[in-house]
PDB file of C-alpha atoms and ligand atoms in Angstrom:
ATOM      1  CA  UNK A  19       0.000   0.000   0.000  1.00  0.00           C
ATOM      2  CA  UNK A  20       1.713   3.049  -1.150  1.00  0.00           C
ATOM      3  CA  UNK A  21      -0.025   6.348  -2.221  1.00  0.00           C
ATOM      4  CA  UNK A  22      -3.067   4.431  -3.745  1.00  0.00           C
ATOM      5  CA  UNK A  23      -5.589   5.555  -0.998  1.00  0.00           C
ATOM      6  CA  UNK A  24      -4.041   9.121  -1.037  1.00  0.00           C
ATOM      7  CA  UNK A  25      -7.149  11.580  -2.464  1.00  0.00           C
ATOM      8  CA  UNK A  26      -6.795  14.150  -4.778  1.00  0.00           C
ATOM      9  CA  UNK A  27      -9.684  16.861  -5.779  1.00  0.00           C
ATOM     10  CA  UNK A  28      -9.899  17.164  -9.191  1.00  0.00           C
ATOM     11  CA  UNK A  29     -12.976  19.685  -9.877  1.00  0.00           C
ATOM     12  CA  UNK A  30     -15.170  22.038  -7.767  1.00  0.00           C
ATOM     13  CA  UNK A  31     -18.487  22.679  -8.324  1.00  0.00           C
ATOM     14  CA  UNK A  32     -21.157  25.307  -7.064  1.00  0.00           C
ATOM     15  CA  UNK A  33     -24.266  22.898  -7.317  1.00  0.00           C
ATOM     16  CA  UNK A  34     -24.052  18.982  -6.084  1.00  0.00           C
ATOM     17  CA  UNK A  35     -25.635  18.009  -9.597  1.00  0.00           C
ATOM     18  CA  UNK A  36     -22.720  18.562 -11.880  1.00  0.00           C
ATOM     19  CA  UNK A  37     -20.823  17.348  -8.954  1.00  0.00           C
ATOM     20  CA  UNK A  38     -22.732  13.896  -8.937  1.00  0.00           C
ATOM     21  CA  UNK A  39     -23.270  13.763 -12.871  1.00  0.00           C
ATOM     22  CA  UNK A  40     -19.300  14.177 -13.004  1.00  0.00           C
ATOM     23  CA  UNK A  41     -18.943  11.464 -10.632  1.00  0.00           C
ATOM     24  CA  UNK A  42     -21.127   9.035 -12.574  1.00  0.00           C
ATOM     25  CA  UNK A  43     -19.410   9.863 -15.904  1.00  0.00           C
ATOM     26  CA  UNK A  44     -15.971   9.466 -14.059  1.00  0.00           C
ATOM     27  CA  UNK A  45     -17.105   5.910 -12.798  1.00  0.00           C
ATOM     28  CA  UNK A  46     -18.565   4.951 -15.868  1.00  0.00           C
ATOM     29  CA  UNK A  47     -15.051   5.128 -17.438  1.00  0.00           C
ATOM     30  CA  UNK A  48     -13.600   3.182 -14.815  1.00  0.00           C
ATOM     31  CA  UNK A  49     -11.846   5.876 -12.122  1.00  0.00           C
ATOM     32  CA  UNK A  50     -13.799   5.307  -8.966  1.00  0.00           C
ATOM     33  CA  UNK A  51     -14.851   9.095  -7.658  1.00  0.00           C
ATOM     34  CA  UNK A  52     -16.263  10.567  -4.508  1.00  0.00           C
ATOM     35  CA  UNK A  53     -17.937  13.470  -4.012  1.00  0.00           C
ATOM     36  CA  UNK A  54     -17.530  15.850  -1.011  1.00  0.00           C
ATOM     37  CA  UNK A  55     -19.358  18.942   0.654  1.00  0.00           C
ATOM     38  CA  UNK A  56     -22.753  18.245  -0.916  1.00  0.00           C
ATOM     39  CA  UNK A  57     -24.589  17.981   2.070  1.00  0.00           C
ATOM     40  CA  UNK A  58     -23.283  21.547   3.331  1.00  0.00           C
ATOM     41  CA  UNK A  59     -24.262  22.725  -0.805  1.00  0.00           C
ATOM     42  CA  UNK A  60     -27.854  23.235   0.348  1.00  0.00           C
ATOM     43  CA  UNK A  61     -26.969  25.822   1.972  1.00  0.00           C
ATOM     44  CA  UNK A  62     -25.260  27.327  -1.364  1.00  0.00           C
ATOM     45  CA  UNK A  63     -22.245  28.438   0.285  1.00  0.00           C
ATOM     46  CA  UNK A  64     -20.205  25.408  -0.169  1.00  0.00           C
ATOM     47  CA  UNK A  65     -18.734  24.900  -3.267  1.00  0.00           C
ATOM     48  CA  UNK A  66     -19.064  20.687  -3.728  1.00  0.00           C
ATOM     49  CA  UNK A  67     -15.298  19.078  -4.615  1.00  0.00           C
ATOM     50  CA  UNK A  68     -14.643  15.438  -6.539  1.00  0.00           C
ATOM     51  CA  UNK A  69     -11.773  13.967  -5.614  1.00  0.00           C
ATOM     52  CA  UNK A  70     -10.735  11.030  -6.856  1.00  0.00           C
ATOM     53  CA  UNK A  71      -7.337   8.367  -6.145  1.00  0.00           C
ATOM     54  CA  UNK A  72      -4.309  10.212  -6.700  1.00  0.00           C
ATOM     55  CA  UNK A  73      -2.714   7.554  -9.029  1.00  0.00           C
ATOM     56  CA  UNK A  74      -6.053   7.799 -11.409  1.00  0.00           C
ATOM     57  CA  UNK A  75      -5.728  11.841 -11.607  1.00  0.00           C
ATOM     58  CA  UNK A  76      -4.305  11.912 -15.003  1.00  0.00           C
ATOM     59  CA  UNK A  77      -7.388   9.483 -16.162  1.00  0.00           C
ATOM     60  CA  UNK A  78      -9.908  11.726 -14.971  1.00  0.00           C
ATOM     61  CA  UNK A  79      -8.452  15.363 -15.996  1.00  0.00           C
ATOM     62  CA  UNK A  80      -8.651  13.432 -19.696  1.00  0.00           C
ATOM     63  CA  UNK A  81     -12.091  12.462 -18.819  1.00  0.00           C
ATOM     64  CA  UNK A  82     -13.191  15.642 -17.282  1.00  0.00           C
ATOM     65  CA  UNK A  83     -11.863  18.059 -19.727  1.00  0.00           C
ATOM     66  CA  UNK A  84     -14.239  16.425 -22.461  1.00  0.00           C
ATOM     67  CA  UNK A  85     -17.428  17.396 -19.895  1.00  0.00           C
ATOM     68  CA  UNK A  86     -19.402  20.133 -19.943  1.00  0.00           C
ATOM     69  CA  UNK A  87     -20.100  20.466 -17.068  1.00  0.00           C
ATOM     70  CA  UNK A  88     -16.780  20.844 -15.560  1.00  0.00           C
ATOM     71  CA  UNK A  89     -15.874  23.626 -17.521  1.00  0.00           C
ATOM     72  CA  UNK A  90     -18.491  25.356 -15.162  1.00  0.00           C
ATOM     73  CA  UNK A  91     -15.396  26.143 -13.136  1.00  0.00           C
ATOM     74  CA  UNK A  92     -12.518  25.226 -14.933  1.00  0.00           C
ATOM     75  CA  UNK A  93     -12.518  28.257 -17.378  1.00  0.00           C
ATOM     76  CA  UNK A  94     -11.518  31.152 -15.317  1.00  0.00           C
ATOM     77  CA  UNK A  95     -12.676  34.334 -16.721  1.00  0.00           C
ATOM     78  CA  UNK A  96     -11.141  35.929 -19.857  1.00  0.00           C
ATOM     79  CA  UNK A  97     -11.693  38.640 -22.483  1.00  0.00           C
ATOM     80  CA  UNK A  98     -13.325  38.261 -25.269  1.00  0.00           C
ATOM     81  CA  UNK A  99     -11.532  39.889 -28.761  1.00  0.00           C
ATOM     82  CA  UNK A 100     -14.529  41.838 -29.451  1.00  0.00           C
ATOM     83  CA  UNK A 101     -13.663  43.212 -25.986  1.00  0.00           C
ATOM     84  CA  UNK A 102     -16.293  41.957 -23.630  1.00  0.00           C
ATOM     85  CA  UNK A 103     -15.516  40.335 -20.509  1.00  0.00           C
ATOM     86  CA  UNK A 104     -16.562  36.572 -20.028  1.00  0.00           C
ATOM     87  CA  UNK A 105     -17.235  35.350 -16.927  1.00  0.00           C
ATOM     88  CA  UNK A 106     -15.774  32.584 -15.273  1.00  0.00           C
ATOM     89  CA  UNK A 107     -17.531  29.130 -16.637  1.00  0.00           C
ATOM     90  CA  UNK A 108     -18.463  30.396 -19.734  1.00  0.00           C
ATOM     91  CA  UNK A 109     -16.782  29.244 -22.954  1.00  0.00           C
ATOM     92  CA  UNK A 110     -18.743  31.632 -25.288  1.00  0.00           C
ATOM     93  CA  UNK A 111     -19.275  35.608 -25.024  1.00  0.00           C
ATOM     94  CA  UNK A 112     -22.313  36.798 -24.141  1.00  0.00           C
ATOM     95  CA  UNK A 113     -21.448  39.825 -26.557  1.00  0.00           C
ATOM     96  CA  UNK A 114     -21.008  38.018 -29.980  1.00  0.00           C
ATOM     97  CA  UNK A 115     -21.148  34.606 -28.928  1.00  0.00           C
ATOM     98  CA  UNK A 116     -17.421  33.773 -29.882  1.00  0.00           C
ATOM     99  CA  UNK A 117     -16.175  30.621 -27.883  1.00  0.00           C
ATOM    100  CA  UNK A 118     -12.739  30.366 -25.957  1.00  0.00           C
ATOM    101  CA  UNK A 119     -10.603  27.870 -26.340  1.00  0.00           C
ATOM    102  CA  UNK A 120      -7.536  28.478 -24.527  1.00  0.00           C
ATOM    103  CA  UNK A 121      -8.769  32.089 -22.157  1.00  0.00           C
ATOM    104  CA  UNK A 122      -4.558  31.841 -20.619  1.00  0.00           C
ATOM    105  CA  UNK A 123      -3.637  32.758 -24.374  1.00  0.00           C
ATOM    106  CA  UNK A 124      -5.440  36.169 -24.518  1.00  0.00           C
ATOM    107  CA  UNK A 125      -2.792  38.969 -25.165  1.00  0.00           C
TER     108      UNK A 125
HETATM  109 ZN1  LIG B  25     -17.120  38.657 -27.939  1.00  0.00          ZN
END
């Protein structure tokens, strides 16, 4: 037994379903997920975290990166080129409706 029971979190949510429906997706392609602080999320103030093993992390950043979901609160916010301002989760402006796909790259 080495580092296989360590825990790592691996997304945050604000609402316990896309915690849960990340979960089952992540379980459904074999990395074995638990999801934390969604009893506290009724109250809204908790953001809810997945965490799965630490040795399956790479797996599930593959995994998680193709969800919708996740981006939720993986894309930070970013600027848009017609020079709106995104918020953070959103992958298209709300100005012209152009879609990010890297928001770090923005000059
Ligand atoms: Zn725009």
């Amino acid at each position: 037994m080495k580092s296989s029971d360590r825990l790592e979190k691996v997304a945050e949510f604000n609402s316990s379903i896309s915690a849960h429906s990340v979960r089952i997706l992540l379980e459904a392609n074999g990395v074995k997920a638990m999801v934390v602080g969604d009893v506290m999320n009724e109250t809204g103030l908790e953001l809810v975290s997945v965490y799965i093993h630490a040795e399956q992390v790479e797996t599930a950043r593959v995994i998680i990166r193709d969800i919708p979901a996740a981006s939720e609160v993986l894309i930070p916010s970013w600027v848009c080129s017609c020079g709106a301002e995104v918020d953070a989760g959103f992958h298209c402006c709300w100005s012209c409706g152009e879609e990010t796909e890297d928001p770090s790259s923005e000059e």
